[in-house]
Amino acid sequence: MYFYQRAFRYITRKKSKSLLLFLCLFIISTMVLCGTMVLQTAQATSRSMWEKTGTKIVLKDQRGENKIQTELCAQILELPNVSKINRVASHTAYSGNFTPVIVKDDESDLNVSVTLQAYDNTETDGSFAEEKYRLLDGNPIKEGHSGILVNSLLAELNGFQIGDQLTFAAENGSTATGEITGIFFSGMERKQDASIVSAYRIENQIFVDHALFETLYGEEGYSSIAVYTDDPENLSSLRQQIEPFVAGEDIDISTSDLLYQQMQAPLEQVIRISSLTLVLIIITAVIVISLLLCMWMRTRTKEMAVFISLGISKGSLFLQAMTESFSLFVLSVIGAAAVSSLFAGQLMHSLFETYELAVNVNTGPSGTHLLTLFLLGSVIVFIAVGISIVPILRANPRDTLSKMEG
Amino acid sequence: MILEAKNVSYFYKSQKDKLILKNVNYGFEPGKMYALLGPSGSGKTTLLSLLAGLDTPTKGEILYDGKLITARDLTEHRKHHISLVFQSYNLIDYLTVVENVKLGGKKEPEPILDKMGISQEFWKRNVLQLSGGQQQRVAIARALASDANVLLADEPTGNLDEATAWDVIDLLKRIAHEEGKCVIVVTHSKELADSVDVAIRMDQLGK
Amino acid sequence: MKMNSLQRAWRSVIRKPIKSILLLLVMITICLFLLCGMACRNANVQTQDTTRQAIGAGLRLDANEKNRSKRLTECSEKIGAGQEGSYGGVHQKKLETAYGTQWMVWCDNSFDSLQISDIEKLADVPGISDYNISTCITAVNPVGFDRIEDPDMDQTNDMGGVVLIGNRKMELDSNVLSGNVTLKDGRMVTEKDQDVCVISEQLADQDHLAVGDKIGFNDYHDPEHSQVQEATIIGIYQTQQPMSPLMAGDTFRSENIIFTDLRFPEKAEGSENDPCYEHAYFQVGDVDNYDAVKAAVSAVDIDWERYDLIDRNGNMSTMSSNFNDLEKISTLLILITFAAGFIMLFLIFVFWTKNRNYEIGILLSLGYKKQNVLGQLFAEAFITALLAFAISFTLAPAASGAAADYLVSAQAEQAELEKNINADNVAYSTVQSEQTVVGVDVDITKEMFLICGAGMVILTAVSIGTAGIGILKKNPKDILSELV
């Protein structure tokens, strides 16, 4: 009889004992897989938080002119770890259907103009982000939320409300119309000197989206762009990647990552503690499995001695024990994989808002994790069985047999 | 001479002063049934273990067919030269009757079981469901299946009632006489010792 | 005389040392595992809290614009239409010009300013850990130093000044909180300071100014005659991005912004004792209580029509879902820990009990009662458990200490790395440097010992009971014949 025949018979005929070992291995595999999935989620959560820290690189034209080219934006968006960019451009414009706030006694063009500030997002950069302006009513301009933000005094002067249409005209004769979506206020309006030309007055700063801006001026470029990254840790390397693009131009590059710096240490700690828990689970699993296998093998001392007395080689016995444990282990991994992909995936999905980030479309454990579990587990089973069976095989079979007889 | 003990001495490593065997010299011949006789602690089971290659003597040597059993692997010796029968049968509980006999190795189990008087209905059963006598027969069948020339039995009848015990002894005798094997039985039963070809008292083996 | 189950149990534990040691090891491992798991969860919760606090949250108080117009109208009415006069900080004056009679209406700071008494009331609300007041951006004339100018810029429309922002506590100024303004040298303004300022690095470079120097300011409307106020430079700041100018012109450019103590701007512009407080910022001590603190602040009896209370917890709210997830993660991990620990222990005990079939059969055949035999198993398990508790509770502090060391050392390493990277721009604000190493409390508390101990004892009883009943249901003959 070959070792695998004996192993197979042992597993099938000693059902309750095999079931116990199987359950133990199964529970531990499942726990480890679940723990890994949880840890993955933790990492995804922290990544998502990194992204929300608003860590950015700001490129700014030194003269405030709209000289940053659209091609550059496209190039930057291609870079890895760039999550989004916020383009800023500004230009004076003539009013179409409204009157700017004019205080200065002057007949220059600038004194009958307003300044249009185009943003992809008014919340994250510029005067709103710096709390110089605040929205009294309505919503900011954001990706997917276009519109126009006007100063409350300008709105008051013209009797504008949210929802009203505003028309602007450019020097080249083109016009553009948009809807007011927000009204803002600074508090500094009255502090302005009477000598300030209209286009520069706070009341006449009008925030628009890029679509409207481009209707008036085409894609001429941007005065600054904020490049947001989802990987703040490598901010400096991203900066190094961007620098060659703007070499030789009058563009300042600066970075901003305070919130990341503040959160980085404690958040990493959270991940580290979660990993530690997982390591703890694995260490305990290894120890307990080894001890269980030891207890197990000890109960089979006599059986082994009988086999030895029948002239079955120790190698064959070792292989038999290995085959038994190993096949149970394989079964348990398959079971754990099935359970964790069937239920755990669903559970994690419903529990965590960021779980999708962790495993994308794929629910359940990934192939690499299964493979790691399998390989690591095999090594552990190998070592544990080895450790537990060696003393039995090395023991004098005569002693074992006589001990049992007695 | 098939199996021979030469100047064999044995003591436990932990109790060096207490000799179990001292300068034992004896040769066993095929076709005969021997009984090792003596009180508990006289070293009869030890001698049997040494002959079986389950242990090695502290001094001296065991020869099989004129060659040292340690010349090759002890496993080889256990597998091809000898077969063992125990007082407590030592059947493997997760194997059926037939499979237990198969463990012995070379011969087909069914004819041997037939000869041992184990009827076919038991063959596929779990060994634990058999009576003591039946279990011992299966154990002997397993020993025979290896086709070894020497059969060593340690108190094979110790757990059996008298009638069954005599059955088993007859069986062993037949094996010795009809199949020409050397059968060595450890026992403390006078009756058994009287019925074998050669009865060896342990105290005569030189201690 | 029959031995009682305790005596048998003791002998079994002592005389079968290897078996006992194996079981003991399993129990110690699981015990330590549970304790460490609980300690880790505690540490995790604490650290999450630290993270939350690091993000910070607060409330901003601004003047309500509609109320201002309303009050202006009311004051004008009090003065009376067509009358010259002043009321409540509003001034009305008739001007005879070439275009005819015009009325000039202006307000002094007291009309626009936030009321200091109201601010102080709000600052007293429990849960507000600190507060700041910022003055409006005040344009003044620089005396004895040159401001930064764009040489290509036409300065005819500019007032030729610099701007001052007064702060009660500069650390809580919005520019500092956002991380844009950091110190390069010296220190920030605190509430105890008087006549001090923090200037930009560009200004310091251009005018060769250093910490300790004094610079002067006066009213830009009348730079020749108005009184000069001096302030000592106590710090030099740098920005990551230029602060966006409030208005066009070099007066408002980022480099010309000077942070001062709270009462300095009014002196410099020549309106001493008439401050203009534009914003007040209230820091919420524990961001978890943000909503409660906000409710408490809103409930303070002040004239709320004058004010807008603005949430300044944007980062908190965008990350709240992540924090929820992190919390669930630590809960799930402890659940997994407990489930794994208990199931493993259970299976081991079942296995351990099953292996004693034979012995149980013998005892039953000797006429011992089933309860008695089961009692022995319990007693053995408890003896082992007691030993396991003793050992693992002694080892636990060491284990948790090792975990804490690991966590802190990895972090310190990281902090060291950061420090090297940031070596060129030295002084980070105090808020930040505190966060580089987060102390973790991985201590094991009495409650944990209790939970762990009780859990193990209950589990031991349940698992032996389960496994034992299976055996005890059978009759001794079957048990004995089952084993060779």
PDB file of C-alpha atoms in Angstrom, chain A residues 109-210:
ATOM      1  CA  ASP A 109     -12.113 100.680 -20.682  1.00  0.00           C
ATOM      2  CA  LEU A 110     -11.002  99.095 -17.418  1.00  0.00           C
ATOM      3  CA  ASN A 111     -13.415 101.244 -15.500  1.00  0.00           C
ATOM      4  CA  VAL A 112     -16.415  99.848 -17.330  1.00  0.00           C
ATOM      5  CA  SER A 113     -15.198  96.241 -17.256  1.00  0.00           C
ATOM      6  CA  VAL A 114     -15.481  93.312 -14.915  1.00  0.00           C
ATOM      7  CA  THR A 115     -12.904  90.597 -14.327  1.00  0.00           C
ATOM      8  CA  LEU A 116     -13.878  87.047 -15.154  1.00  0.00           C
ATOM      9  CA  GLN A 117     -12.125  84.383 -13.140  1.00  0.00           C
ATOM     10  CA  ALA A 118     -12.465  80.937 -14.647  1.00  0.00           C
ATOM     11  CA  TYR A 119     -12.080  77.915 -12.344  1.00  0.00           C
ATOM     12  CA  ASP A 120     -12.669  74.210 -12.584  1.00  0.00           C
ATOM     13  CA  ASN A 121     -13.352  74.293  -8.872  1.00  0.00           C
ATOM     14  CA  THR A 122     -13.747  77.426  -6.774  1.00  0.00           C
ATOM     15  CA  GLU A 123     -13.820  75.488  -3.523  1.00  0.00           C
ATOM     16  CA  THR A 124     -10.321  74.082  -3.534  1.00  0.00           C
ATOM     17  CA  ASP A 125      -8.224  76.963  -4.798  1.00  0.00           C
ATOM     18  CA  GLY A 126      -8.255  80.722  -4.905  1.00  0.00           C
ATOM     19  CA  SER A 127     -10.025  83.296  -2.797  1.00  0.00           C
ATOM     20  CA  PHE A 128     -12.826  81.018  -1.668  1.00  0.00           C
ATOM     21  CA  ALA A 129     -10.424  78.371  -0.476  1.00  0.00           C
ATOM     22  CA  GLU A 130      -8.425  81.031   1.340  1.00  0.00           C
ATOM     23  CA  GLU A 131     -11.614  82.259   2.990  1.00  0.00           C
ATOM     24  CA  LYS A 132     -11.260  85.731   1.528  1.00  0.00           C
ATOM     25  CA  TYR A 133     -14.598  85.324  -0.181  1.00  0.00           C
ATOM     26  CA  ARG A 134     -17.476  83.263   1.021  1.00  0.00           C
ATOM     27  CA  LEU A 135     -20.655  82.128  -0.608  1.00  0.00           C
ATOM     28  CA  LEU A 136     -23.742  83.648   0.922  1.00  0.00           C
ATOM     29  CA  ASP A 137     -26.064  81.663  -1.243  1.00  0.00           C
ATOM     30  CA  GLY A 138     -25.964  79.036  -3.966  1.00  0.00           C
ATOM     31  CA  ASN A 139     -23.297  76.517  -4.879  1.00  0.00           C
ATOM     32  CA  PRO A 140     -19.662  76.758  -5.853  1.00  0.00           C
ATOM     33  CA  ILE A 141     -18.399  75.971  -9.324  1.00  0.00           C
ATOM     34  CA  LYS A 142     -17.156  72.409  -9.379  1.00  0.00           C
ATOM     35  CA  GLU A 143     -16.425  69.694 -11.851  1.00  0.00           C
ATOM     36  CA  GLY A 144     -19.842  68.944 -13.292  1.00  0.00           C
ATOM     37  CA  HIS A 145     -21.387  72.044 -11.757  1.00  0.00           C
ATOM     38  CA  SER A 146     -20.922  74.973 -14.081  1.00  0.00           C
ATOM     39  CA  GLY A 147     -22.293  78.423 -13.431  1.00  0.00           C
ATOM     40  CA  ILE A 148     -21.482  81.964 -12.439  1.00  0.00           C
ATOM     41  CA  LEU A 149     -20.708  83.362  -8.978  1.00  0.00           C
ATOM     42  CA  VAL A 150     -21.283  87.095  -8.505  1.00  0.00           C
ATOM     43  CA  ASN A 151     -20.633  89.485  -5.651  1.00  0.00           C
ATOM     44  CA  SER A 152     -23.643  90.262  -3.515  1.00  0.00           C
ATOM     45  CA  LEU A 153     -23.255  94.028  -4.028  1.00  0.00           C
ATOM     46  CA  LEU A 154     -23.186  93.598  -7.796  1.00  0.00           C
ATOM     47  CA  ALA A 155     -26.238  91.361  -7.544  1.00  0.00           C
ATOM     48  CA  GLU A 156     -27.966  93.959  -5.377  1.00  0.00           C
ATOM     49  CA  LEU A 157     -27.147  96.762  -7.788  1.00  0.00           C
ATOM     50  CA  ASN A 158     -28.584  94.846 -10.725  1.00  0.00           C
ATOM     51  CA  GLY A 159     -31.366  93.105  -8.878  1.00  0.00           C
ATOM     52  CA  PHE A 160     -29.926  89.686  -9.723  1.00  0.00           C
ATOM     53  CA  GLN A 161     -30.927  86.461  -8.078  1.00  0.00           C
ATOM     54  CA  ILE A 162     -29.696  82.908  -8.409  1.00  0.00           C
ATOM     55  CA  GLY A 163     -30.988  81.530 -11.679  1.00  0.00           C
ATOM     56  CA  ASP A 164     -30.752  84.809 -13.605  1.00  0.00           C
ATOM     57  CA  GLN A 165     -28.849  84.932 -16.875  1.00  0.00           C
ATOM     58  CA  LEU A 166     -25.734  87.005 -17.249  1.00  0.00           C
ATOM     59  CA  THR A 167     -24.145  88.021 -20.564  1.00  0.00           C
ATOM     60  CA  PHE A 168     -20.548  89.073 -21.134  1.00  0.00           C
ATOM     61  CA  ALA A 169     -18.777  90.404 -24.187  1.00  0.00           C
ATOM     62  CA  ALA A 170     -15.120  90.204 -25.124  1.00  0.00           C
ATOM     63  CA  GLU A 171     -13.028  92.783 -26.972  1.00  0.00           C
ATOM     64  CA  ASN A 172     -13.171  90.596 -30.061  1.00  0.00           C
ATOM     65  CA  GLY A 173     -16.933  90.875 -30.149  1.00  0.00           C
ATOM     66  CA  SER A 174     -17.849  87.375 -29.007  1.00  0.00           C
ATOM     67  CA  THR A 175     -20.441  87.027 -26.292  1.00  0.00           C
ATOM     68  CA  ALA A 176     -21.333  84.388 -23.777  1.00  0.00           C
ATOM     69  CA  THR A 177     -24.266  83.841 -21.452  1.00  0.00           C
ATOM     70  CA  GLY A 178     -24.543  81.816 -18.287  1.00  0.00           C
ATOM     71  CA  GLU A 179     -26.674  81.317 -15.224  1.00  0.00           C
ATOM     72  CA  ILE A 180     -25.917  82.720 -11.803  1.00  0.00           C
ATOM     73  CA  THR A 181     -25.472  79.820  -9.402  1.00  0.00           C
ATOM     74  CA  GLY A 182     -24.038  81.587  -6.385  1.00  0.00           C
ATOM     75  CA  ILE A 183     -23.664  84.909  -4.625  1.00  0.00           C
ATOM     76  CA  PHE A 184     -20.570  85.676  -2.618  1.00  0.00           C
ATOM     77  CA  PHE A 185     -19.333  88.328  -0.278  1.00  0.00           C
ATOM     78  CA  SER A 186     -15.966  89.380   1.052  1.00  0.00           C
ATOM     79  CA  GLY A 187     -16.598  91.912   3.777  1.00  0.00           C
ATOM     80  CA  MET A 188     -13.778  94.051   2.448  1.00  0.00           C
ATOM     81  CA  GLU A 189     -15.819  95.678  -0.305  1.00  0.00           C
ATOM     82  CA  ARG A 190     -16.295  98.945   1.540  1.00  0.00           C
ATOM     83  CA  LYS A 191     -12.669  99.101   2.539  1.00  0.00           C
ATOM     84  CA  GLN A 192     -11.666  99.618  -1.070  1.00  0.00           C
ATOM     85  CA  ASP A 193     -10.334 102.918  -2.156  1.00  0.00           C
ATOM     86  CA  ALA A 194     -12.339 105.022  -4.548  1.00  0.00           C
ATOM     87  CA  SER A 195      -9.327 105.143  -6.821  1.00  0.00           C
ATOM     88  CA  ILE A 196      -9.613 101.478  -7.781  1.00  0.00           C
ATOM     89  CA  VAL A 197     -10.816 100.921 -11.351  1.00  0.00           C
ATOM     90  CA  SER A 198     -13.959  98.904 -11.735  1.00  0.00           C
ATOM     91  CA  ALA A 199     -12.366  95.826 -13.258  1.00  0.00           C
ATOM     92  CA  TYR A 200     -10.225  95.435 -10.131  1.00  0.00           C
ATOM     93  CA  ARG A 201     -12.954  96.058  -7.578  1.00  0.00           C
ATOM     94  CA  ILE A 202     -14.094  93.094  -5.510  1.00  0.00           C
ATOM     95  CA  GLU A 203     -17.701  93.713  -6.536  1.00  0.00           C
ATOM     96  CA  ASN A 204     -16.797  93.168 -10.160  1.00  0.00           C
ATOM     97  CA  GLN A 205     -14.939  89.909  -9.753  1.00  0.00           C
ATOM     98  CA  ILE A 206     -17.082  87.287 -11.407  1.00  0.00           C
ATOM     99  CA  PHE A 207     -16.322  83.566 -11.191  1.00  0.00           C
ATOM    100  CA  VAL A 208     -17.232  81.485 -14.204  1.00  0.00           C
ATOM    101  CA  ASP A 209     -16.626  77.983 -15.482  1.00  0.00           C
ATOM    102  CA  HIS A 210     -14.139  77.291 -18.227  1.00  0.00           C
TER     103      HIS A 210
END
